[in-house]
Coordinates of C-alpha atoms in Angstrom, one line a residue:
Chain A
X979 CA -2.6 22.4 -32.2
X980 CA -4.3 19.3 -30.8
X981 CA -3.8 18.9 -27.0
X982 CA -3.7 15.3 -25.9
X983 CA -4.0 14.6 -22.2
X984 CA -2.3 11.4 -21.0
X985 CA -1.7 10.2 -17.5
X986 CA 1.8 10.1 -16.0
X987 CA 0.7 7.8 -13.2
X988 CA 3.1 4.9 -12.5
X989 CA 0.5 2.4 -13.7
X990 CA -0.1 4.3 -16.9
X991 CA 3.7 4.3 -17.4
X992 CA 3.9 0.6 -16.7
X993 CA 1.3 0.1 -19.5
X994 CA 3.3 2.2 -22.0
X995 CA 2.0 5.8 -21.6
X996 CA 5.3 7.4 -22.4
X997 CA 5.6 5.7 -25.8
X998 CA 2.0 6.7 -26.7
X999 CA 2.6 10.3 -25.6
X1000 CA 5.8 10.4 -27.7
X1001 CA 3.8 9.1 -30.7
X1002 CA 1.3 11.9 -30.3
X1003 CA 4.1 14.5 -30.1
X1004 CA 5.7 13.0 -33.2
X1005 CA 2.4 13.5 -35.0
X1006 CA 2.4 17.2 -34.1
X1007 CA 0.3 17.2 -31.0
X1008 CA 1.0 18.7 -27.6
X1009 CA 1.0 16.0 -24.9
X1010 CA -0.3 17.3 -21.5
X1011 CA 0.6 14.9 -18.7
X1012 CA -2.1 14.6 -16.1
X1013 CA -3.2 12.3 -13.3
X1014 CA -5.0 9.1 -14.0
X1015 CA -8.8 8.8 -14.1
X1016 CA -8.4 5.4 -12.5
X1017 CA -9.9 3.4 -15.4
X1018 CA -6.9 1.1 -15.4
X1019 CA -8.1 -1.4 -18.0
X1020 CA -8.1 1.6 -20.5
X1021 CA -4.6 2.7 -19.7
X1022 CA -2.8 4.2 -21.5
X1023 CA -5.8 6.4 -21.9
X1024 CA -5.6 9.5 -24.1
X1025 CA -8.1 12.4 -23.9
X1026 CA -8.7 14.8 -26.7
X1027 CA -11.4 17.5 -26.2
X1028 CA -13.0 15.4 -23.4
X1029 CA -13.1 12.2 -25.5
X1030 CA -11.2 9.2 -24.4
X1031 CA -9.3 6.6 -26.4
X1032 CA -7.8 3.5 -24.8
X1033 CA -6.1 1.3 -24.2
X1034 CA -3.6 2.7 -26.7
X1035 CA -0.4 1.6 -28.2
X1036 CA 1.7 4.0 -30.3
X1037 CA 0.5 2.3 -33.5
X1038 CA -3.0 3.5 -32.7
X1039 CA -2.1 7.2 -32.8
X1040 CA -2.7 7.8 -36.5
X1041 CA -6.2 6.3 -36.4
X1042 CA -7.1 8.3 -33.3
X1043 CA -6.1 11.6 -35.0
X1044 CA -7.8 10.6 -38.2
X1045 CA -11.0 9.9 -36.3
X1046 CA -11.2 6.3 -37.3
X1047 CA -10.0 4.6 -34.1
X1048 CA -12.1 1.8 -32.7
X1049 CA -10.6 2.6 -29.3
X1050 CA -12.8 5.6 -28.8
X1051 CA -14.8 5.4 -25.6
X1052 CA -16.6 8.7 -25.9
X1053 CA -16.7 11.5 -23.4
X1054 CA -14.7 10.4 -20.4
X1055 CA -16.7 12.3 -17.8
X1056 CA -19.8 10.5 -19.0
X1057 CA -18.3 7.0 -18.8
X1058 CA -20.4 4.8 -16.5
X1059 CA -17.3 3.9 -14.5
X1060 CA -16.9 7.7 -13.7
X1061 CA -20.5 8.6 -13.6
X1062 CA -21.4 6.1 -11.0
X1063 CA -18.7 7.3 -8.5
X1064 CA -19.0 9.9 -5.7
X1065 CA -15.6 11.4 -6.0
X1066 CA -14.3 13.6 -3.3
X1067 CA -10.8 12.6 -2.5
X1068 CA -10.2 11.8 -6.1
X1069 CA -12.3 14.7 -7.5
X1070 CA -9.3 15.9 -9.5
X1071 CA -8.2 12.5 -10.8
X1072 CA -7.6 12.6 -14.5
X1073 CA -8.4 16.3 -14.7
X1074 CA -5.4 18.2 -13.3
X1075 CA -1.6 18.2 -13.8
X1076 CA -0.2 16.7 -10.5
X1077 CA 2.5 19.4 -10.0
X1078 CA 0.6 22.4 -11.2
X1079 CA -0.1 24.9 -8.4
X1080 CA -2.4 26.8 -10.9
X1081 CA -4.5 23.7 -11.5
X1082 CA -4.7 23.0 -7.8
X1083 CA -5.8 26.5 -6.9
X1084 CA -8.2 26.6 -9.8
X1085 CA -10.0 23.5 -8.5
X1086 CA -10.4 24.8 -5.0
X1087 CA -7.0 24.0 -3.6
X1088 CA -5.8 25.7 -0.4
X1089 CA -9.2 27.2 0.3
X1090 CA -9.7 24.8 3.3
X1091 CA -6.3 25.6 4.7
X1092 CA -6.9 29.4 4.4
X1093 CA -10.2 29.0 6.2
X1094 CA -8.7 26.8 9.0
X1095 CA -6.0 29.5 9.6
X1096 CA -8.6 31.8 10.9
X1097 CA -10.3 29.2 13.1
X1098 CA -9.5 28.0 16.6
X1099 CA -8.1 24.6 17.1
X1100 CA -11.1 23.3 19.0
X1101 CA -13.4 24.5 16.2
X1102 CA -11.4 22.6 13.6
X1103 CA -11.3 19.4 15.6
X1104 CA -15.1 19.8 16.2
X1105 CA -15.7 19.9 12.5
X1106 CA -13.5 16.9 11.7
X1107 CA -15.3 15.0 14.5
X1108 CA -18.7 16.1 13.2
X1109 CA -17.8 14.8 9.7
X1110 CA -17.6 11.3 11.0
X1111 CA -14.3 10.7 9.2
X1112 CA -12.6 7.5 10.3
X1113 CA -9.0 6.5 9.6
X1114 CA -8.9 5.0 6.1
X1115 CA -5.7 3.0 6.7
X1116 CA -7.6 0.0 8.0
X1117 CA -8.4 0.5 11.7
X1118 CA -11.2 3.0 11.1
X1119 CA -10.5 5.0 14.3
X1120 CA -12.4 8.3 14.4
X1121 CA -10.1 11.1 13.2
X1122 CA -11.6 13.8 15.4
X1123 CA -10.9 11.9 18.6
X1124 CA -7.3 11.3 17.6
X1125 CA -6.9 15.1 16.8
X1126 CA -8.4 16.1 20.1
X1127 CA -6.1 13.7 22.0
X1128 CA -3.0 15.2 20.4
X1129 CA -4.3 18.7 20.8
X1130 CA -4.7 18.2 24.5
X1131 CA -1.5 16.2 25.0
X1132 CA 1.5 17.9 26.4
X1133 CA 4.9 17.6 24.7
X1134 CA 8.0 19.6 23.7
X1135 CA 6.7 19.5 20.1
X1136 CA 4.1 17.7 18.1
X1137 CA 4.2 15.8 14.8
X1138 CA 1.9 14.9 11.9
X1139 CA 2.9 11.7 10.3
X1140 CA 1.4 10.4 7.1
X1141 CA 1.4 6.7 6.7
X1142 CA 2.1 6.1 3.0
X1143 CA 3.5 2.6 3.5
X1144 CA 0.7 1.1 1.4
X1145 CA 2.0 -2.4 1.2
X1146 CA -1.3 -4.3 0.9
X1147 CA -1.7 -6.3 -2.2
X1148 CA -4.7 -5.0 -4.2
X1149 CA -4.3 -1.4 -3.0
X1150 CA -3.0 1.6 -5.0
X1151 CA -5.2 4.5 -3.9
X1152 CA -2.4 6.0 -1.8
X1153 CA 0.0 5.7 -4.7
X1154 CA -2.4 7.3 -7.1
X1155 CA -3.2 10.1 -4.7
X1156 CA 0.4 10.9 -4.0
X1157 CA 1.3 10.8 -7.7
X1158 CA -1.8 12.5 -9.0
X1159 CA -2.8 15.1 -6.4
X1160 CA 0.1 15.6 -4.0
X1161 CA -0.9 19.1 -2.9
X1162 CA -4.1 17.8 -1.5
X1163 CA -2.2 15.5 0.8
X1164 CA 0.0 18.4 1.9
X1165 CA -3.0 20.6 2.5
X1166 CA -4.6 17.9 4.6
X1167 CA -1.4 17.5 6.6
X1168 CA -1.0 21.3 7.1
X1169 CA -4.6 21.5 8.4
X1170 CA -4.0 18.7 10.8
X1171 CA -0.8 20.4 11.9
X1172 CA -2.6 23.7 12.4
X1173 CA -5.3 22.0 14.4
X1174 CA -3.1 20.2 16.8
X1175 CA -0.1 22.6 17.0
X1176 CA 2.5 20.6 15.0
X1177 CA 5.4 22.2 13.1
X1178 CA 6.9 19.2 11.5
X1179 CA 5.5 16.4 9.4
X1180 CA 6.7 13.3 7.8
X1181 CA 5.4 11.3 4.9
X1182 CA 6.7 7.7 5.2
X1183 CA 6.5 6.2 1.7
X1184 CA 7.5 2.7 0.8
X1185 CA 10.6 2.3 -1.4
X1186 CA 8.5 0.3 -4.0
X1187 CA 6.9 3.7 -5.0
X1188 CA 9.8 5.7 -6.6
X1189 CA 7.4 7.8 -8.7
X1190 CA 5.3 8.8 -5.7
X1191 CA 8.5 9.7 -3.8
X1192 CA 9.8 12.0 -6.5
X1193 CA 6.3 13.6 -7.0
X1194 CA 6.0 14.3 -3.3
X1195 CA 9.5 15.8 -3.0
X1196 CA 8.7 18.1 -5.9
X1197 CA 5.3 19.0 -4.5
X1198 CA 6.8 19.8 -1.1
X1199 CA 9.3 22.2 -2.7
X1200 CA 6.5 23.9 -4.7
X1201 CA 4.0 24.2 -1.9
X1202 CA 6.5 25.3 0.8
X1203 CA 5.0 28.8 1.2
X1204 CA 1.4 27.6 1.2
X1205 CA 1.9 25.2 4.1
X1206 CA 4.4 27.3 6.1
X1207 CA 5.2 27.4 9.0
X1208 CA 4.5 23.7 8.8
X1209 CA 7.3 21.7 7.2
X1210 CA 7.1 18.2 5.6
X1211 CA 9.8 15.7 4.8
X1212 CA 9.5 12.5 2.8
X1213 CA 11.0 9.5 4.6
X1214 CA 11.6 6.4 2.4
X1215 CA 10.9 3.0 3.8
X1216 CA 13.2 0.1 3.2
X1217 CA 11.1 -2.8 2.2
X1218 CA 9.5 -3.9 5.5
X1219 CA 5.7 -4.6 5.3
X1220 CA 5.3 -4.3 9.1
X1221 CA 6.3 -0.6 8.9
X1222 CA 2.7 0.0 7.7
X1223 CA 1.8 -0.6 11.4
X1224 CA 1.8 2.9 12.9
X1225 CA 4.2 2.2 15.8
X1226 CA 6.6 0.3 13.7
X1227 CA 6.5 3.2 11.2
X1228 CA 7.4 5.6 13.9
X1229 CA 10.4 3.5 15.0
X1230 CA 11.5 3.3 11.4
X1231 CA 11.4 7.1 11.0
X1232 CA 13.5 7.3 14.2
X1233 CA 16.1 5.1 12.5
X1234 CA 15.4 2.0 14.4
X1235 CA 14.3 -1.5 13.4
X1236 CA 10.6 -1.4 12.4
X1237 CA 9.4 -3.2 15.4
X1238 CA 5.9 -2.5 16.7
X1239 CA 5.5 -0.9 20.1
X1240 CA 3.2 -2.1 22.7
X1241 CA 0.2 0.2 23.2
X1242 CA -0.3 2.2 25.5
X1243 CA 1.2 4.7 25.3
X1244 CA -0.7 5.7 22.2
X1245 CA 1.2 7.6 19.5
X1246 CA -1.2 10.5 20.2
X1247 CA 0.4 10.7 23.6
X1248 CA 3.9 9.5 22.9
X1249 CA 4.5 9.1 19.2
X1250 CA 7.5 10.2 17.1
X1251 CA 10.5 10.8 19.2
X1252 CA 8.3 10.5 22.3
X1253 CA 6.1 13.5 21.3
X1254 CA 2.4 13.6 20.7
X1255 CA 1.8 12.6 17.1
X1256 CA -1.1 12.4 14.7
X1257 CA -0.6 9.4 12.5
X1258 CA -3.0 9.1 9.5
X1259 CA -3.1 7.2 6.3
X1260 CA -2.8 9.1 3.0
X1261 CA -6.5 8.9 2.2
X1262 CA -7.6 10.1 5.6
X1263 CA -5.4 13.2 5.3
X1264 CA -6.4 13.8 1.7
X1265 CA -10.1 13.8 2.8
X1266 CA -9.5 16.7 5.2
X1267 CA -9.5 19.6 2.7
X1268 CA -13.0 18.5 1.5
X1269 CA -14.2 18.4 5.0
X1270 CA -12.8 21.7 6.0
X1271 CA -14.4 23.8 3.3
X1272 CA -17.7 25.5 4.4
X1273 CA -20.4 22.8 4.6
X1274 CA -17.9 20.1 3.9
X1275 CA -18.3 18.3 7.3
X1276 CA -22.1 18.2 6.8
X1277 CA -21.7 16.8 3.3
X1278 CA -19.3 14.2 4.5
X1279 CA -21.6 13.2 7.3
X1280 CA -24.5 12.9 5.0
X1281 CA -22.7 10.3 2.8
X1282 CA -22.3 6.7 3.7
X1283 CA -24.3 4.5 6.1
X1284 CA -24.5 4.0 9.9
X1285 CA -21.1 4.8 11.4
X1286 CA -19.2 4.5 8.1
X1287 CA -19.4 8.1 6.8
X1288 CA -18.2 9.7 3.7
X1289 CA -16.6 8.1 0.7
X1290 CA -14.1 5.2 0.3
X1291 CA -11.7 5.0 -2.6
X1292 CA -12.2 1.3 -3.5
X1293 CA -9.5 -0.4 -5.4
X1294 CA -10.7 -3.1 -7.9
X1295 CA -7.9 -5.4 -8.5
X1296 CA -6.7 -8.9 -9.4
X1297 CA -8.7 -10.9 -11.9
X1298 CA -11.3 -8.3 -12.7
X1299 CA -12.2 -7.0 -16.2
X1300 CA -12.6 -3.3 -15.4
X1301 CA -10.0 -2.8 -12.7
X1302 CA -9.2 0.5 -11.2
X1303 CA -10.1 3.1 -8.6
X1304 CA -13.7 3.6 -7.8
X1305 CA -14.6 6.1 -5.1
X1306 CA -18.0 5.8 -3.6
X1307 CA -20.0 6.4 -0.4
X1308 CA -19.9 3.4 2.0
X1309 CA -22.7 0.9 1.6
X1310 CA -22.1 -0.5 -1.9
X1311 CA -22.1 -4.3 -2.1
X1312 CA -19.4 -6.5 -3.5
X1313 CA -21.8 -7.8 -6.0
X1314 CA -22.3 -4.4 -7.5
X1315 CA -18.6 -3.7 -7.4
X1316 CA -17.5 -6.9 -9.0
X1317 CA -20.2 -7.6 -11.5
X1318 CA -21.8 -4.3 -12.4
X1319 CA -18.8 -2.1 -12.1
X1320 CA -15.9 -4.5 -12.5
X1321 CA -17.5 -6.5 -15.3
X1322 CA -16.7 -9.8 -13.7
X1323 CA -13.4 -11.6 -14.1
X1324 CA -10.8 -10.6 -16.6
X1325 CA -10.4 -14.2 -17.6
X1326 CA -14.1 -14.6 -18.2
X1327 CA -14.3 -17.5 -15.7
X1328 CA -16.5 -17.6 -12.7
X1329 CA -15.5 -15.7 -9.6
X1330 CA -14.4 -18.0 -6.8
X1331 CA -13.3 -15.7 -4.0
X1332 CA -12.6 -12.0 -3.3
X1333 CA -10.1 -10.9 -0.8
X1334 CA -11.0 -7.5 0.7
X1335 CA -8.6 -5.5 2.9
X1336 CA -5.2 -6.7 1.7
X1337 CA -3.2 -9.8 2.5
X1338 CA -4.6 -9.9 6.1
X1339 CA -8.2 -9.6 4.9
X1340 CA -10.7 -12.4 4.7
X1341 CA -11.6 -14.2 1.5
X1342 CA -15.2 -13.5 0.8
X1343 CA -17.4 -16.2 -0.7
X1344 CA -19.8 -15.3 -3.5
X1345 CA -22.7 -16.2 -1.2
X1346 CA -21.7 -13.1 0.9
X1347 CA -21.5 -10.7 -1.9
X1348 CA -24.5 -8.7 -0.7
X1349 CA -22.6 -7.5 2.4
X1350 CA -22.6 -3.7 2.4
X1351 CA -19.2 -2.0 2.3
X1352 CA -19.3 -0.8 5.9
X1353 CA -16.8 -1.2 8.8
X1354 CA -19.2 -2.8 11.2
X1355 CA -20.9 -5.1 8.7
X1356 CA -17.5 -6.5 7.6
X1357 CA -16.4 -6.8 11.2
X1358 CA -19.6 -8.8 12.0
X1359 CA -18.8 -11.2 9.1
X1360 CA -15.2 -11.8 10.4
X1361 CA -13.8 -9.7 7.6
X1362 CA -12.0 -6.4 7.1
X1363 CA -12.5 -3.4 5.0
X1364 CA -8.9 -2.5 5.6
X1365 CA -7.6 0.0 3.0
X1366 CA -10.4 -0.8 0.6
X1367 CA -8.5 -3.2 -1.7
X1368 CA -10.8 -5.7 -3.5
X1369 CA -8.9 -8.6 -5.2
X1370 CA -10.9 -10.9 -7.4
X1371 CA -9.9 -14.5 -8.0
X1372 CA -11.4 -16.9 -10.6
X1373 CA -12.2 -20.6 -10.1
X1374 CA -8.6 -21.6 -10.7
X1375 CA -7.5 -20.1 -7.4
X1376 CA -6.5 -22.7 -4.7
X1377 CA -7.6 -21.4 -1.4
X1378 CA -5.5 -23.8 0.6
X1379 CA -2.4 -22.5 -1.2
X1380 CA -3.6 -18.9 -0.6
X1381 CA -4.1 -19.7 3.1
X1382 CA -0.6 -21.0 3.2
X1383 CA 0.6 -17.9 1.5
X1384 CA -0.9 -15.8 4.2
X1385 CA 1.0 -17.6 6.9
X1386 CA 4.2 -17.5 4.8
X1387 CA 3.9 -13.8 4.2
X1388 CA 3.4 -13.2 7.9
X1389 CA 6.4 -15.3 8.7
X1390 CA 8.6 -13.4 6.2
X1391 CA 7.4 -10.0 7.3
X1392 CA 7.0 -10.4 11.0
X1393 CA 9.0 -7.9 13.0
X1394 CA 9.7 -10.7 15.4
X1395 CA 8.8 -8.9 18.6
X1396 CA 5.9 -11.1 19.7
X1397 CA 5.9 -14.8 19.8
X1398 CA 2.4 -15.5 18.3
X1399 CA 3.3 -13.7 15.1
X1400 CA 6.9 -14.8 14.9
X1401 CA 6.5 -18.5 15.7
X1402 CA 2.9 -18.9 15.0
X1403 CA 3.2 -17.9 11.3
X1404 CA 5.9 -20.5 10.7
X1405 CA 4.0 -23.2 12.5
X1406 CA 1.0 -22.2 10.5
X1407 CA 2.8 -22.9 7.2
X1408 CA 3.9 -26.3 8.5
X1409 CA 0.4 -27.2 9.7
X1410 CA -1.3 -26.3 6.5
X1411 CA 1.3 -28.2 4.5
X1412 CA 0.6 -31.2 6.8
X1413 CA -3.2 -30.9 6.4
X1414 CA -3.0 -30.5 2.7
X1415 CA -0.7 -33.5 2.4
X1416 CA -3.2 -35.6 4.3
X1417 CA -1.1 -35.6 7.5
X1418 CA 1.6 -37.7 5.8
X1419 CA 4.4 -35.2 6.1
X1420 CA 7.0 -35.5 8.8
X1421 CA 6.0 -33.4 11.8
X1422 CA 8.8 -32.0 14.0
X1423 CA 6.3 -31.4 16.8
X1424 CA 5.4 -35.0 16.8
X1425 CA 9.1 -36.0 17.0
X1426 CA 9.3 -33.7 20.0
X1427 CA 6.3 -35.3 21.7
X1428 CA 7.9 -38.8 21.3
X1429 CA 11.0 -37.6 23.2
X1430 CA 8.7 -37.0 26.1
X1431 CA 7.2 -40.4 25.7
X1432 CA 4.0 -38.8 24.7
X1433 CA 1.6 -40.4 22.1
X1434 CA 3.3 -42.1 19.1
X1435 CA 0.4 -42.1 16.7
X1436 CA -0.1 -39.4 14.3
X1437 CA -2.7 -36.6 14.7
X1438 CA -5.9 -37.0 12.7
X1439 CA -7.1 -34.4 10.2
X1440 CA -9.7 -33.3 12.8
X1441 CA -7.0 -32.8 15.4
X1442 CA -4.8 -30.9 12.9
X1443 CA -7.7 -28.7 12.1
X1444 CA -8.3 -28.1 15.8
X1445 CA -4.7 -27.2 16.2
X1446 CA -4.9 -24.8 13.3
X1447 CA -8.0 -23.2 15.0
X1448 CA -6.0 -22.9 18.3
X1449 CA -3.1 -21.4 16.5
X1450 CA -5.3 -18.8 14.8
X1451 CA -6.9 -18.0 18.1
X1452 CA -3.5 -17.4 19.7
X1453 CA -2.3 -15.2 16.9
X1454 CA -5.5 -13.2 16.7
X1455 CA -5.6 -12.4 20.4
X1456 CA -2.0 -12.7 21.4
X1457 CA -0.2 -10.7 18.7
X1458 CA 1.0 -7.2 19.3
X1459 CA -0.2 -5.8 16.1
X1460 CA -2.4 -6.4 13.0
X1461 CA 0.2 -8.4 11.1
X1462 CA 0.0 -11.4 13.4
X1463 CA -3.5 -10.5 14.7
X1464 CA -5.2 -10.4 11.3
X1465 CA -3.4 -13.2 9.5
X1466 CA -6.0 -15.7 10.8
X1467 CA -8.7 -13.8 8.7
X1468 CA -7.6 -15.1 5.3
X1469 CA -6.7 -18.5 6.8
X1470 CA -10.0 -19.1 8.6
X1471 CA -12.2 -17.7 5.8
X1472 CA -10.4 -19.9 3.2
X1473 CA -10.8 -23.0 5.4
X1474 CA -14.4 -22.2 6.2
X1475 CA -15.7 -21.7 2.7
X1476 CA -13.4 -23.9 0.6
X1477 CA -12.4 -26.9 2.9
X1478 CA -12.1 -29.0 -0.3
X1479 CA -8.9 -27.0 -1.1
X1480 CA -7.3 -28.2 2.0
X1481 CA -7.0 -31.9 1.0
Chain B
X1094 CA 38.6 6.4 0.9
X1095 CA 35.4 4.6 1.1
X1096 CA 35.2 5.2 4.8
X1097 CA 35.8 8.9 4.0
X1098 CA 32.8 8.9 1.6
X1099 CA 30.6 7.3 4.2
X1100 CA 31.6 9.9 6.7
X1101 CA 30.5 12.5 4.1
X1102 CA 27.2 10.8 3.6
X1103 CA 26.5 10.7 7.3
X1104 CA 27.4 14.4 7.6
X1105 CA 25.1 15.3 4.7
X1106 CA 22.1 14.0 6.8
X1107 CA 23.2 15.6 10.1
X1108 CA 20.4 18.1 10.2
X1109 CA 17.8 15.4 10.1
X1110 CA 15.9 13.8 12.9
X1111 CA 16.5 10.0 12.9
X1112 CA 19.0 10.1 10.0
X1113 CA 19.9 6.4 9.9
X1114 CA 17.5 5.2 7.2
X1115 CA 18.3 7.9 4.7
X1116 CA 22.0 7.3 5.3
X1117 CA 21.6 3.6 4.7
X1118 CA 19.7 4.2 1.5
X1119 CA 22.5 6.5 0.2
X1120 CA 25.2 4.0 1.0
X1121 CA 23.2 1.1 -0.4
X1122 CA 22.7 3.1 -3.6
X1123 CA 26.3 4.2 -3.9
X1124 CA 28.1 1.0 -3.0
X1125 CA 25.4 -1.7 -3.7
X1126 CA 25.5 -2.9 -0.1
X1127 CA 25.9 -1.9 3.5
X1128 CA 28.7 -4.1 4.7
X1129 CA 30.4 -4.5 8.1
X1130 CA 32.9 -1.8 7.4
X1131 CA 30.1 0.7 6.6
X1132 CA 28.3 -0.3 9.7
X1133 CA 31.4 0.4 11.8
X1134 CA 31.8 3.9 10.3
X1135 CA 28.1 4.7 10.6
X1136 CA 28.1 3.6 14.3
X1137 CA 31.0 5.8 15.0
X1138 CA 29.5 8.8 13.2
X1139 CA 26.1 8.5 14.8
X1140 CA 27.4 7.5 18.2
X1141 CA 25.5 4.2 18.1
X1142 CA 26.8 0.7 18.9
X1143 CA 27.7 -1.6 16.0
X1144 CA 24.9 -3.9 17.1
X1145 CA 22.3 -1.2 16.9
X1146 CA 23.4 -0.3 13.3
X1147 CA 23.6 -4.0 12.3
X1148 CA 20.2 -4.6 13.8
X1149 CA 18.7 -2.0 11.6
X1150 CA 20.6 -3.0 8.4
X1151 CA 19.6 -6.6 8.8
X1152 CA 16.0 -5.8 9.6
X1153 CA 15.1 -4.2 6.2
X1154 CA 14.8 -6.1 3.0
X1155 CA 16.3 -3.2 0.9
X1156 CA 19.8 -3.4 2.4
X1157 CA 22.2 -6.1 1.6
X1158 CA 25.5 -7.2 3.2
X1159 CA 27.2 -7.9 -0.1
X1160 CA 27.0 -6.2 -3.4
X1161 CA 25.3 -8.0 -6.3
X1162 CA 26.4 -6.4 -9.5
X1163 CA 23.9 -8.4 -11.6
X1164 CA 20.9 -6.6 -13.2
X1165 CA 18.0 -7.0 -10.9
X1166 CA 14.3 -7.5 -11.8
X1167 CA 11.7 -7.4 -9.1
X1168 CA 8.6 -9.6 -9.9
X1169 CA 5.5 -9.0 -7.9
X1170 CA 4.1 -12.2 -6.4
X1171 CA 1.5 -10.7 -4.1
X1172 CA -2.1 -11.9 -4.1
X1173 CA -3.4 -9.6 -6.8
X1174 CA -0.7 -10.6 -9.2
X1175 CA -1.3 -14.2 -8.2
X1176 CA -4.9 -13.8 -9.2
X1177 CA -3.7 -12.6 -12.6
X1178 CA -1.5 -15.7 -13.0
X1179 CA 2.0 -14.6 -12.0
X1180 CA 2.8 -18.0 -10.5
X1181 CA 2.5 -19.7 -13.9
X1182 CA 5.3 -17.4 -15.2
X1183 CA 7.8 -18.0 -12.4
X1184 CA 9.4 -21.2 -13.8
X1185 CA 10.1 -19.7 -17.3
X1186 CA 11.3 -16.5 -15.7
X1187 CA 13.7 -18.4 -13.4
X1188 CA 15.0 -20.3 -16.4
X1189 CA 15.4 -17.1 -18.4
X1190 CA 17.1 -15.3 -15.5
X1191 CA 19.6 -18.0 -15.0
X1192 CA 22.7 -16.9 -13.1
X1193 CA 23.0 -13.7 -15.1
X1194 CA 20.0 -11.8 -13.8
X1195 CA 18.9 -11.5 -10.2
X1196 CA 15.2 -12.3 -10.1
X1197 CA 13.8 -10.9 -6.9
X1198 CA 10.3 -11.4 -5.5
X1199 CA 8.4 -8.3 -4.2
X1200 CA 5.0 -8.1 -2.6
X1201 CA 3.1 -5.3 -4.4
X1202 CA 4.2 -2.6 -6.8
X1203 CA 0.8 -1.0 -6.7
X1204 CA -0.1 -2.2 -10.2
X1205 CA -2.7 -4.7 -8.8
X1206 CA -5.3 -4.1 -11.6
X1207 CA -2.9 -4.7 -14.5
X1208 CA -0.6 -7.4 -13.2
X1209 CA 1.5 -9.5 -13.4
X1210 CA 3.9 -6.6 -12.9
X1211 CA 7.6 -6.2 -12.5
X1212 CA 10.1 -3.4 -11.9
X1213 CA 13.6 -2.9 -13.2
X1214 CA 15.2 0.1 -11.4
X1215 CA 12.5 2.8 -11.6
X1216 CA 10.9 1.3 -14.8
X1217 CA 7.6 -0.5 -14.3
X1218 CA 6.1 -3.2 -16.5
X1219 CA 2.5 -4.4 -16.4
X1220 CA 0.3 -6.9 -18.1
X1221 CA 3.2 -9.4 -18.4
X1222 CA 2.8 -12.8 -20.0
X1223 CA 5.5 -15.4 -20.2
X1224 CA 6.9 -14.1 -23.5
X1225 CA 7.0 -10.5 -22.3
X1226 CA 8.6 -11.4 -19.0
X1227 CA 11.3 -13.6 -20.7
X1228 CA 12.0 -10.7 -23.1
X1229 CA 12.3 -8.3 -20.2
X1230 CA 14.8 -10.7 -18.5
X1231 CA 16.8 -11.1 -21.6
X1232 CA 17.2 -7.4 -22.2
X1233 CA 17.9 -6.6 -18.5

């Protein structure tokens, strides 16, 4: 009987994978539901004896089985999109059944955890430090230093918290990992727990990811004995973007408003319920099993460039022809990513801008496309790598509108605790509206000034732009967390490279 | 009777650390809202003040003070879906939704490479164009 492998990833389902699988079953095949290869433009993608067919609709099934389909892409493993990757975290993507303990063990699963159980805490922390792994959630903080801090901190108990509140537009790597390879995340968490002395872990997942939530819950039940004595619970968020900020996330797990906490104290000292806590993003924790196998730390350290070590699962999204998940060592350029790998825009129109690092990331102009994917290089260019989301826009994008959207998003999602973010974002929307309207709109600030017998004339465009600059400065340096602090990145970059969109 | 059910829900989460969010999710799912009455019962059960509970309920977008029995469709309008043209679909979607369907905006469903995307319950829909979205709204 023909075995057809079809992804059950949420994205594949959204593209109609269930109907295609059902059509294969109706034609007498066995449908094996696996994780996604990450070639999203080909979803639903079916694999028969290593050969891929996609994107399929149920009407294509007869031709696929008859060998006459024009949707054949040849051997999947040899596809250039797969061949060009350096896959570690996503090494199993497309190849294993997400909830099969057999598949996981057969592909090296649990071997790192077994090894770690016979090692001392300091030894484990030293290897993680040596690997050069930095937090993949956006801040890029060295994981080993965080672990050492928690290991040395005193507390009645310790926690490992996985930040799975992937709310950035253009990102889906956490979702794919949780849905496609949940045991890997649990193994990484169990290793972290073993290293720092934690018994309890939480995975905080956003409520927008129901498929990931059910996969994780099932995986935790199945893997219980493997990760014991460590215990993990999934905690579902409630639709607040700011809870992706680690301290807001901790408050949310505690059952409070998702307001950020002032740092210090660091979560490593006083985190969840006041106890020392390791907080890592999904991808950081999922990289751990690859680092903790023999020689893994050395391999990790040998990949990447400068201080950006290892691989980054890059998410190609937005108006791109070949969108999907592309894991590669640091150092690749946007130009390679967008043109060679992504195949340019899906619309076929010229690329105008690329937003890297989520809604708080800068808009990159095509003249900067040779910038290497590297934390420091991006930082130097007033940009962010963030969670590795790359969103492509064609020439129809209006950057003034997108800058306004950045402020609007910040205003809607601000936790309200600090003034620069809470008030600044709203003033930012007003200011951009005023600038884009040529200063003709009514300005409440002006009305206020008149009450104090201040100037009665209207601000010029230059003065408005200066005010915008001041506002961005205040938000960037005065906000408590990245939401207010990074919103100036998209705004400033849009204004800098596309001033014509602000008239 | 409703109060009794909320007491039961609270009790079912008693073993958890920081049980408020899971409790609120259960109540929202079962009653379609977390209203003032529910807040009062929860506050009593968890030994919190009404203000504390209300502060949490009103903070999160997932909880509502009143039930809305209409079918709900969540349309992603984050940047990646904007890059794929979601804004051009909004007017016709709003027209098709009318008063019958609740058209809600969300920011990211994690389908950023195949947008515009929408969600109805746990069902996801990708690669939407105006016709597909209107059809979705009509069948919601």
